[in-house]
Short mmCIF file of C-alpha atoms and ligand atoms in Angstrom, two decimals:
data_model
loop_
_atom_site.label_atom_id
_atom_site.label_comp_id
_atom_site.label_asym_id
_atom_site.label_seq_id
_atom_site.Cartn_x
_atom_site.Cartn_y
_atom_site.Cartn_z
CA UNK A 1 0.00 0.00 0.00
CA UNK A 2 1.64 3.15 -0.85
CA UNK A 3 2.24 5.67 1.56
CA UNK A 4 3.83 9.02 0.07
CA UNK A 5 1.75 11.86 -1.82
CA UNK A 6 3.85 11.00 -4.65
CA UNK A 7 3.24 7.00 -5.00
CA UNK A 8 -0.49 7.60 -4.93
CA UNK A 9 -1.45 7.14 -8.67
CA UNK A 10 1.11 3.99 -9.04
CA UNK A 11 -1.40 2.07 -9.59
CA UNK A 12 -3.38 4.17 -11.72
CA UNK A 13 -1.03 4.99 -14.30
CA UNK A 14 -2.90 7.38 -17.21
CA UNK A 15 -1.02 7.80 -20.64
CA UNK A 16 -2.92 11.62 -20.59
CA UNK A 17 -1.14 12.76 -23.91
CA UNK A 18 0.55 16.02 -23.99
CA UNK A 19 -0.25 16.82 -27.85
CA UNK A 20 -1.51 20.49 -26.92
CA UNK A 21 -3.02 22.53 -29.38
CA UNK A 22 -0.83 26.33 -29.65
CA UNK A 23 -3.40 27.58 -27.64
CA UNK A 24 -2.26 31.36 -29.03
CA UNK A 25 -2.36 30.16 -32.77
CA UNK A 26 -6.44 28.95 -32.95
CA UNK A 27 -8.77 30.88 -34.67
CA UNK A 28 -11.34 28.39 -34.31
CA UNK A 29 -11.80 25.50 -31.27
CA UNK A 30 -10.72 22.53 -32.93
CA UNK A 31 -13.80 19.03 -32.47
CA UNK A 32 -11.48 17.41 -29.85
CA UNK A 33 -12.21 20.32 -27.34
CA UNK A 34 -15.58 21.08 -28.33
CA UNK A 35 -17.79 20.02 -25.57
CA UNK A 36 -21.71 18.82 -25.40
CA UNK A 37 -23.76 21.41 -24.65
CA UNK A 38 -25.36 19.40 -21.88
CA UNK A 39 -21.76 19.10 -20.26
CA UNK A 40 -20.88 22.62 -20.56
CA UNK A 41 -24.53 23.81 -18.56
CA UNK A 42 -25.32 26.93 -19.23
CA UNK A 43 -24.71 29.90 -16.29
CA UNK A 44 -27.87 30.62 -15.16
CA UNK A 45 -27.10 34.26 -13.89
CA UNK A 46 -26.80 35.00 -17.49
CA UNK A 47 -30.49 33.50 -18.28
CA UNK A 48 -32.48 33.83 -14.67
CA UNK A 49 -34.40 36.29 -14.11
CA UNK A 50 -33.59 36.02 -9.99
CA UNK A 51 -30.59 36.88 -8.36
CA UNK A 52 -28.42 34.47 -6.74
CA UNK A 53 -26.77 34.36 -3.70
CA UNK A 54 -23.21 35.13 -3.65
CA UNK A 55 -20.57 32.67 -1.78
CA UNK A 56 -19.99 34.41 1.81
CA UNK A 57 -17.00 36.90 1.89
CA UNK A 58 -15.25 36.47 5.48
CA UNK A 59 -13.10 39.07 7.07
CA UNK A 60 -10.30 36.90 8.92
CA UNK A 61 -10.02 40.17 11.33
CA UNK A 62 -13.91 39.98 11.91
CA UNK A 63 -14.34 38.84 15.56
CA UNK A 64 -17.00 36.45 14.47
CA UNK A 65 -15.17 34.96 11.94
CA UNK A 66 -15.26 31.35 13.21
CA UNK A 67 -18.67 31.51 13.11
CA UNK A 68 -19.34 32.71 9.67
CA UNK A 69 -17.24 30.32 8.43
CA UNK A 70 -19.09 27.46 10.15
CA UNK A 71 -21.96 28.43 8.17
CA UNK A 72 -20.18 29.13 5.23
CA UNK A 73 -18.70 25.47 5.40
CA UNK A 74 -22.64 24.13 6.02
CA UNK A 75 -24.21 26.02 3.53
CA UNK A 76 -22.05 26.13 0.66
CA UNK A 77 -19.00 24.44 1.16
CA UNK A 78 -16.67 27.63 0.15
CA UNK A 79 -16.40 31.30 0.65
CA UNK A 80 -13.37 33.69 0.16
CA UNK A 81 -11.34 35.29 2.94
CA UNK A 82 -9.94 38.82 3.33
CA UNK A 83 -7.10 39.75 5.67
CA UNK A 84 -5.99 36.32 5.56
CA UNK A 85 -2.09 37.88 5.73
CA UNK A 86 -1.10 36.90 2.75
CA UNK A 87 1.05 39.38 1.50
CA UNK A 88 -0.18 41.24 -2.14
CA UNK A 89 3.41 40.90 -3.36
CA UNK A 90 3.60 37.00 -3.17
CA UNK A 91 0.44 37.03 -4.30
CA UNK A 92 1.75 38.83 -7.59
CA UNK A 93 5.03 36.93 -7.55
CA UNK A 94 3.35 33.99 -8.01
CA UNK A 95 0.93 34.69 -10.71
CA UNK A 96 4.48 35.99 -12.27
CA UNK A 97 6.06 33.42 -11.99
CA UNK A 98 3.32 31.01 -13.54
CA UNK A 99 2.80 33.17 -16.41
CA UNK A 100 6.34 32.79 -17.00
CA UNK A 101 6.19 28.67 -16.80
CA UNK A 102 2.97 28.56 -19.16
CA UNK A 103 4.54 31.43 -21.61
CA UNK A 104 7.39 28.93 -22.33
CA UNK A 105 7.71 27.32 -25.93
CA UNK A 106 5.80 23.92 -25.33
CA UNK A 107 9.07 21.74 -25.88
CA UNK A 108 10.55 23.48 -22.93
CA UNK A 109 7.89 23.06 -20.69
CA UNK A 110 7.27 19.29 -22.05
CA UNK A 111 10.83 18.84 -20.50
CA UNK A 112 8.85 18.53 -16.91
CA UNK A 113 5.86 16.77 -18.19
CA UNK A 114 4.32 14.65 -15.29
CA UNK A 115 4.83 10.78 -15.96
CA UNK A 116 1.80 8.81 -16.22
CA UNK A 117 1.60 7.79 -12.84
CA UNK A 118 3.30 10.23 -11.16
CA UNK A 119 1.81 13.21 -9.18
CA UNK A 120 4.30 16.53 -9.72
CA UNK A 121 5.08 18.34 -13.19
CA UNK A 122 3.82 19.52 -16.21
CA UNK A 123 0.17 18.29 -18.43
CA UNK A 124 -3.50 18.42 -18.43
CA UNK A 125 -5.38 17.40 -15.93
CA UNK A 126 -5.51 14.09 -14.47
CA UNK A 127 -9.44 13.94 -14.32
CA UNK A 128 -9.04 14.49 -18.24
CA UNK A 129 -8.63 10.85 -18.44
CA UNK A 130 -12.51 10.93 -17.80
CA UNK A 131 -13.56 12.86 -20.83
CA UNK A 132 -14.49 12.24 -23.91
CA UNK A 133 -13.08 15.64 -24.60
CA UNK A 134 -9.93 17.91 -23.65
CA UNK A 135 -10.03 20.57 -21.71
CA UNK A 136 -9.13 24.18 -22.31
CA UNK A 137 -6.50 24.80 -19.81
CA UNK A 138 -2.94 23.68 -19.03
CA UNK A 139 -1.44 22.74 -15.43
CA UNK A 140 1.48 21.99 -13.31
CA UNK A 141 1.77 20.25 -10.20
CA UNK A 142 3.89 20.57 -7.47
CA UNK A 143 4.39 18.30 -4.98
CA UNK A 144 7.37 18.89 -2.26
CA UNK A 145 10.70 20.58 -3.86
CA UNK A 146 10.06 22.25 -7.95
CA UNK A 147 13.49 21.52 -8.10
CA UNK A 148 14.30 19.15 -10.79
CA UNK A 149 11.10 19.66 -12.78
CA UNK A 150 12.27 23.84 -12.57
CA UNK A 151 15.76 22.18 -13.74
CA UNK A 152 14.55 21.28 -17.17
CA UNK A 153 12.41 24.11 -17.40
CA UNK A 154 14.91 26.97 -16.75
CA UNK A 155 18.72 25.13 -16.91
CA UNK A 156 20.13 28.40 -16.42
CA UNK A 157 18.34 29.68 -13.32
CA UNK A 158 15.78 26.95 -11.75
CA UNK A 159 16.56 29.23 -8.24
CA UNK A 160 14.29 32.27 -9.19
CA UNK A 161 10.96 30.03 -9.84
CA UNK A 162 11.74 27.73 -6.85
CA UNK A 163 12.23 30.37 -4.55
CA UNK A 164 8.77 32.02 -5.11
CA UNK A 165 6.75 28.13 -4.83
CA UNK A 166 8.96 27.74 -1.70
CA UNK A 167 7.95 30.98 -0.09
CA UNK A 168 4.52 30.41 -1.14
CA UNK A 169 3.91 26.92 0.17
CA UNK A 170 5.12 28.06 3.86
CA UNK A 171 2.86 31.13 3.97
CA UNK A 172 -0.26 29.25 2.67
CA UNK A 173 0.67 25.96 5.08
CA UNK A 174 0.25 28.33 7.58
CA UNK A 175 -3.31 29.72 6.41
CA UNK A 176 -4.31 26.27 5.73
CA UNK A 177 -3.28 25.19 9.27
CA UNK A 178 -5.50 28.97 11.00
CA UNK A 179 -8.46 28.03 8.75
CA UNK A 180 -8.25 24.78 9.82
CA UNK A 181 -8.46 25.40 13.64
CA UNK A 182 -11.13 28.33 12.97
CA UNK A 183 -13.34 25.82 11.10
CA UNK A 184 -13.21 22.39 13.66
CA UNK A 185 -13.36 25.11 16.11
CA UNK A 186 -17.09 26.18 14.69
CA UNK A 187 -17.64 22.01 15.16
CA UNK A 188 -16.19 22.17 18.92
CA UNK A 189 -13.43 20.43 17.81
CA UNK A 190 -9.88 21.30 18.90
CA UNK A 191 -6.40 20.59 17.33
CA UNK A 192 -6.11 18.47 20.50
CA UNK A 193 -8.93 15.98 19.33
CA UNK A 194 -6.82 14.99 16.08
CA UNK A 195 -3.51 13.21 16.63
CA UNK A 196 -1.57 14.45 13.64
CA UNK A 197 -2.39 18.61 14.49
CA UNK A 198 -1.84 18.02 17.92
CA UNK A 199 1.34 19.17 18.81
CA UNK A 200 2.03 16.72 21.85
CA UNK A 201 1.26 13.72 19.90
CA UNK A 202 4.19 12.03 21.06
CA UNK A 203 5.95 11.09 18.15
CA UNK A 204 2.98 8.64 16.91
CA UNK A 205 2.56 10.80 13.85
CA UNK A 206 4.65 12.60 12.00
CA UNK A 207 2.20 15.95 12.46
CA UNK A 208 3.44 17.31 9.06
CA UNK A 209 0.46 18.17 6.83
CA UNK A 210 1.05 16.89 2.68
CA UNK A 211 0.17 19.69 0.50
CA UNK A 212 0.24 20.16 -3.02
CA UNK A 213 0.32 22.78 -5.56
CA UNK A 214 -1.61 23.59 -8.57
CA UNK A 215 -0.71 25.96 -11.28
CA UNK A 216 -3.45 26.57 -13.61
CA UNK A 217 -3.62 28.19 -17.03
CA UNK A 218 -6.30 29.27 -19.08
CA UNK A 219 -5.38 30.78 -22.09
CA UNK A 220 -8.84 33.01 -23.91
CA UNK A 221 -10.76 30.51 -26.37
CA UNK A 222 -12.19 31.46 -29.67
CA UNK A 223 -15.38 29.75 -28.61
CA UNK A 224 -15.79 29.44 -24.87
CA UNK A 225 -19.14 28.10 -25.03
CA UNK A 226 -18.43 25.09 -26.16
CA UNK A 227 -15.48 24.73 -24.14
CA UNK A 228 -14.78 23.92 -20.56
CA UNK A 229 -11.29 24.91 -18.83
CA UNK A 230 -11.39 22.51 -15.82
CA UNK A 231 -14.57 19.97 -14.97
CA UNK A 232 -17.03 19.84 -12.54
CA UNK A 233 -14.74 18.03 -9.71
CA UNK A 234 -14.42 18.17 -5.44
CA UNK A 235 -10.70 18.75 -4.44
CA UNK A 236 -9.72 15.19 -2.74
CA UNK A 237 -8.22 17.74 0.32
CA UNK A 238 -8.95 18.92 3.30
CA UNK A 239 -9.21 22.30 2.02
CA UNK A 240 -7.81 24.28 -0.93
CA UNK A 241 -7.37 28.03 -0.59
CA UNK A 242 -7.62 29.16 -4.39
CA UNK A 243 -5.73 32.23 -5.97
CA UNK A 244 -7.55 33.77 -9.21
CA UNK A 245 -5.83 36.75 -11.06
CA UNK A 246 -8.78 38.88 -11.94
CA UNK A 247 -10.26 37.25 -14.45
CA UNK A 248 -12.98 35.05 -13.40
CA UNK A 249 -14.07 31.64 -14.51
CA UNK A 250 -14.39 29.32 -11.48
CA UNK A 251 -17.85 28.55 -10.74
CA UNK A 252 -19.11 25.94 -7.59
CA UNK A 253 -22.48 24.65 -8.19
CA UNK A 254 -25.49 24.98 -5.63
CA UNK A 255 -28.44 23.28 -5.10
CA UNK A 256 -31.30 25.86 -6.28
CA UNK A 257 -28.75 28.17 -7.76
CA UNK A 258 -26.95 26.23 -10.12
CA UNK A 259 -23.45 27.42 -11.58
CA UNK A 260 -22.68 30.71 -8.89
CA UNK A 261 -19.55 32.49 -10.24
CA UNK A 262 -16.75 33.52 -7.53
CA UNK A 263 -15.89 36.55 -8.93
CA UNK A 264 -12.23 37.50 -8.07
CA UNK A 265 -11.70 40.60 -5.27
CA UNK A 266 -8.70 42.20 -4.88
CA UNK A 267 -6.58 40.39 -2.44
CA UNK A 268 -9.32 37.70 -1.27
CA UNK A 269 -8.28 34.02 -1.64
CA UNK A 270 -10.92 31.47 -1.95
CA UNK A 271 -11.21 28.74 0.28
CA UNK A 272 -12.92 25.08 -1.08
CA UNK A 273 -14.17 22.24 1.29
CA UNK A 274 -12.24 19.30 -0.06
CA UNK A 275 -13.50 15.64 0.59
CA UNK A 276 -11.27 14.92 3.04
CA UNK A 277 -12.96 16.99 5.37
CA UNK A 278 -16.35 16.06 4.35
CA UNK A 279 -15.78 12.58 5.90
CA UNK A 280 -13.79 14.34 8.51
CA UNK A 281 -16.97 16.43 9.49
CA UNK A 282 -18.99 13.46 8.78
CA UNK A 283 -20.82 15.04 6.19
CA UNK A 284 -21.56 18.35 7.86
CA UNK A 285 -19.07 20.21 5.54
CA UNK A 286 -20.15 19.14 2.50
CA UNK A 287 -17.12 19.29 -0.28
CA UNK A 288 -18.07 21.66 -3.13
CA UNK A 289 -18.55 20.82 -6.64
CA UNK A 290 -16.38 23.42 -8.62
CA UNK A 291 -15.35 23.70 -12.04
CA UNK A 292 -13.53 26.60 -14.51
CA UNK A 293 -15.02 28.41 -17.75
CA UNK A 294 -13.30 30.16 -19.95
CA UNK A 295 -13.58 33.21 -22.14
CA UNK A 296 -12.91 35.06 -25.16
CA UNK A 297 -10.52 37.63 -24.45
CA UNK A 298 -8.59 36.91 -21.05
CA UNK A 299 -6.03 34.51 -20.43
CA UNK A 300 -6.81 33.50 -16.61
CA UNK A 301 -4.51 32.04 -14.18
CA UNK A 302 -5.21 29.97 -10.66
CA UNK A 303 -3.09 28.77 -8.45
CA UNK A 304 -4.47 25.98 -6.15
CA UNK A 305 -3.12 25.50 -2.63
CA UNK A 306 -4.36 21.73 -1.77
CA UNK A 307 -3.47 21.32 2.10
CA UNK A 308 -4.19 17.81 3.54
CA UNK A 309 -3.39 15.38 6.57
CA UNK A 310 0.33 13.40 6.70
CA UNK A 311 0.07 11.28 3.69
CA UNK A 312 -0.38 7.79 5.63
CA UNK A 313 -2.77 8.79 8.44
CA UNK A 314 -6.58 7.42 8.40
CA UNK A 315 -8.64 9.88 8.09
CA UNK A 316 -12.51 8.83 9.52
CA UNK A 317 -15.04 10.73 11.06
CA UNK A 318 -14.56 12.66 14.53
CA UNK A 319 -15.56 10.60 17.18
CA UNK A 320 -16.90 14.21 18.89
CA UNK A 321 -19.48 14.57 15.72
CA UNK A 322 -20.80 10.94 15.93
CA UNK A 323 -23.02 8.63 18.41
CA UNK A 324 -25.75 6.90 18.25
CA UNK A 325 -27.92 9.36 16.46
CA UNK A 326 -25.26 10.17 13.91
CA UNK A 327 -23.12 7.18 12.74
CA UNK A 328 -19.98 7.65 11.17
CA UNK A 329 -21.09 7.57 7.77
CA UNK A 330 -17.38 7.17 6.43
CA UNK A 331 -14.60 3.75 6.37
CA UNK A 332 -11.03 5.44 7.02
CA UNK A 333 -9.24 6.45 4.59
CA UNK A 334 -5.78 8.08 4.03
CA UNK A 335 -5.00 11.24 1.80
CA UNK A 336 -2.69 8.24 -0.27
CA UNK A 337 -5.60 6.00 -0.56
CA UNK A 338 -8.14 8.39 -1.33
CA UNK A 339 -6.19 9.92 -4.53
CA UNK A 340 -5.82 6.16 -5.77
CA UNK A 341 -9.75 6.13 -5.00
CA UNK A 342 -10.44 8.92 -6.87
CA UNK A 343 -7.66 7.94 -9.93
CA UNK A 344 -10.28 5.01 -10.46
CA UNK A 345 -13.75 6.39 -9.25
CA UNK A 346 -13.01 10.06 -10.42
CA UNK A 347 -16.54 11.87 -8.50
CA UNK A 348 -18.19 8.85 -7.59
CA UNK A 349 -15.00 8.36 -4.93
CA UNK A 350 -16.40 10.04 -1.98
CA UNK A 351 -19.65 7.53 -2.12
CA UNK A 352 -17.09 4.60 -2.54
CA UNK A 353 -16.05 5.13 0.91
CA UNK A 354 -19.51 5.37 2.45
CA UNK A 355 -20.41 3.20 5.17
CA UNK A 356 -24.02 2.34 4.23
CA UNK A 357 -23.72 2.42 0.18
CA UNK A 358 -27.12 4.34 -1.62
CA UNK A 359 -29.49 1.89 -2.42
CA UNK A 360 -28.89 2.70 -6.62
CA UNK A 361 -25.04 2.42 -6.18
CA UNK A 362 -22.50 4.54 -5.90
CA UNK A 363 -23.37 8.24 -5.95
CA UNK A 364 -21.70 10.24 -8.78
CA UNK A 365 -21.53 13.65 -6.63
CA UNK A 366 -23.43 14.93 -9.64
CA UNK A 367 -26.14 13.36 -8.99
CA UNK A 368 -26.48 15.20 -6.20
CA UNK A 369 -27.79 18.59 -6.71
CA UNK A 370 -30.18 20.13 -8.93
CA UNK A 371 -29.85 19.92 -12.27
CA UNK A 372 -29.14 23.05 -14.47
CA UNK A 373 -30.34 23.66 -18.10
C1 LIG B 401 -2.89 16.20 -4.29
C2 LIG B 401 -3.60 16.26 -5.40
C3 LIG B 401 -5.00 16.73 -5.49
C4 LIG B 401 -5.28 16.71 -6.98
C5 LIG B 401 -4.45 15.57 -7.43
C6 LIG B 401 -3.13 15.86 -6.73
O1 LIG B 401 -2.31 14.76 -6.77
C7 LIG B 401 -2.43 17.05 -7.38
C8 LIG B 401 -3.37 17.89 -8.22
C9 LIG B 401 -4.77 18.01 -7.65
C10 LIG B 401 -5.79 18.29 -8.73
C11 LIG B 401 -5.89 19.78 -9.15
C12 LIG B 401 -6.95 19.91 -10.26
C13 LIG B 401 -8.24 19.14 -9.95
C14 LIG B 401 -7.92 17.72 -9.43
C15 LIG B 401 -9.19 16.89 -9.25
C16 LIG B 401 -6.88 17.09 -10.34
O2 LIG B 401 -7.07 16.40 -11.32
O3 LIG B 401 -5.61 17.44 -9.89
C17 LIG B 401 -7.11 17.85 -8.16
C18 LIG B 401 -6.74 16.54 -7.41
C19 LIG B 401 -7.70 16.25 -6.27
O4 LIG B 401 -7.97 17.13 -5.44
O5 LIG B 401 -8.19 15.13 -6.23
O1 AKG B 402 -9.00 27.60 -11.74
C1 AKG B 402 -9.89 27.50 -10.94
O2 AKG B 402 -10.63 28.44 -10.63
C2 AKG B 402 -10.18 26.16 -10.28
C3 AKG B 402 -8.96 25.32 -10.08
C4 AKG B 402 -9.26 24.08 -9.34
O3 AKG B 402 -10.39 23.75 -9.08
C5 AKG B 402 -8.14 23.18 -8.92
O4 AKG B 402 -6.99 23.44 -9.25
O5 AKG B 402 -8.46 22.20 -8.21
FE1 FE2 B 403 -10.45 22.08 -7.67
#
């Protein structure tokens, strides 16, 4: 059973192939990334004639922050966070540095290509695999040091772009690890109730967190209609704090609302439920369904901060959130296993793990909500 981040899609190799389209060069959006109209679902806020609701803004500074984002977590399963302390610079040097990495000639940056079944590097999307179609966007993953993969993408000087991720990934553990506390807290839970945050946990667990991070690239599309940049998915995390330059284009969906675009703010990050902590919160954080348009005339770029447990610990329900009138409603699971779950069940993973299976099967998390259009 593997037990490192990186080993998790070993078994679920995917030949995803890397034959990119010049994304610059199109005029017109070639069949292979022309999508169904019922699988691109129309926005509704450009068709209703109601207004939706927007996803809740929280003000980290805002003495009744843990509260609001209790409900937030309930009720929609994201919201976006101001004064989280992020500095605006980082948050600029690292939408710099991954417009340099996707503004590269595509031989260069096929030089870090992710293998087919590893986790870091250069490619689509993994979840591509279950298309019938590509998707409009381009990624890279990084998992631990960007070291050798920023080797073959700069020879000359792999320090610069390293430097930036490195900075990055401390600052946002940190966030991950505040949000965290501030949203068990809202549950009554404390650090103190889960081993691997605890910081006496007497060497049982290694208590650090596995994180990964996700450069995304959207380049603007001659006919975004028809085109989708990243599927309807649920992170497999804990939680994901999401950076958007401001162009918008990620949408979560809500039952009654449909498609709700998260329109970027000016230094607000947005922060996703993942699955992880659905099972953690024994279904009272539900994981959001999420996805990215794109659009004529802006290139877009996101960079996804997915913050988990320590690869190899079970993750199961919290023993504080269950009895006898709510069963734990989830088998354990580790962040390792889960991936490999969701390699071969793609959105029908988190059902897969249920303790007392739907009577029709496994639930495709679609299936859940409302349908739009
Ligand atoms: C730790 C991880 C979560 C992720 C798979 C990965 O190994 C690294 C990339 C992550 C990402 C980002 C885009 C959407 C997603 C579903 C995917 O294909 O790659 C997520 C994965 C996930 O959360 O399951
Ligand atoms: O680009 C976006 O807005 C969404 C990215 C995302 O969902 C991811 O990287 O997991
Ligand atoms: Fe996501």
């Amino acid at each position: 059973m593997p037990s490192l981040l990186s080993d998790a899609f070993q078994a679920y190799p995917v030949e995803l192939h890397h034959k990119h389209v010049d994304f610059k060069s199109v005029k017109e959006l070639p069949e292979s990334y022309a999508w169904a109209p019922h699988q691109v679902e129309e926005n509704l806020s450009s068709v209703g004639s109601f207004s939706k609701e927007m996803v809740p803004i929280i003000d980290l500074d805002d003495p009744k922050a843990q509260n609001l984002i209790g409900h937030a977590c309930r009720t929609w399963g994201a919201f976006q966070v101001m004064n989280h302390g992020i500095p605006k610079q980082l948050l600029d040097k690292v939408e710099c540095a991954g417009r340099n990495l996707f503004s590269l000639p595509v031989q260069q940056k096929l030089r870090a290509s992710r293998s087919p079944d590893g986790v870091s590097g250069y490619g689509v999307a993994r979840i591509s695999s279950f298309f019938p179609k590509l998707m409009w966007s381009e990624g890279f993953t990084i998992v631990g040091s960007p070291l050798e993969h920023a080797r073959g993408l700069w020879p000359q000087d792999p320090g610069a772009f390293c430097d930036i991720i490195e900075e990055y990934q401390v600052e946002m553990k940190r966030l991950a690890r505040r949000l965290m506390r501030l949203m068990l807290g809202s549950l009554g839970v404390t650090e103190d109730d889960i081993n691997w945050m605890a910081d006496n946990n007497g060497g049982e667990f290694s208590t650090e967190a596995c994180d990964a991070l996700q450069l995304n690239s959207y380049p603007a599309c001659p006919d975004p209609d028809r085109a989708m940049g990243l599927a309807a998915h649920t992170d497999s995390t804990l939680l994901t704090i999401l950076y958007q330059n401001n162009t918008s284009g990620l949408q979560v969906l809500r039952e009654g609302d449909g498609w709700v675009t998260v329109p970027p703010l000016p230094s607000t990050l947005v922060v996703n439920v993942g699955d992880l902590l659905h099972i953690l919160s024994n279904g009272l954080f539900p994981s959001i369904l999420h996805r990215a348009v794109v659009n004529r005339t802006s290139h877009r770029l996101s960079v996804a901060y997915l913050y988990g447990p320590p690869s190899s610990v079970e993750i199961s329900p919290l023993k504080k959130l269950t009895g006898p009138a709510h069963p734990p409603l989830y088998r354990p699971v580790t962040w390792t296993e889960y991936l490999g779950t969701k390699a071969k069940h793609f959105n029908k993973a988190l059902s897969s793990v249920r303790l007392c299976v739907p009577i029709n099967g496994l639930l495709n998390v679609n299936d859940n909500v409302l349908k739009v259009g």
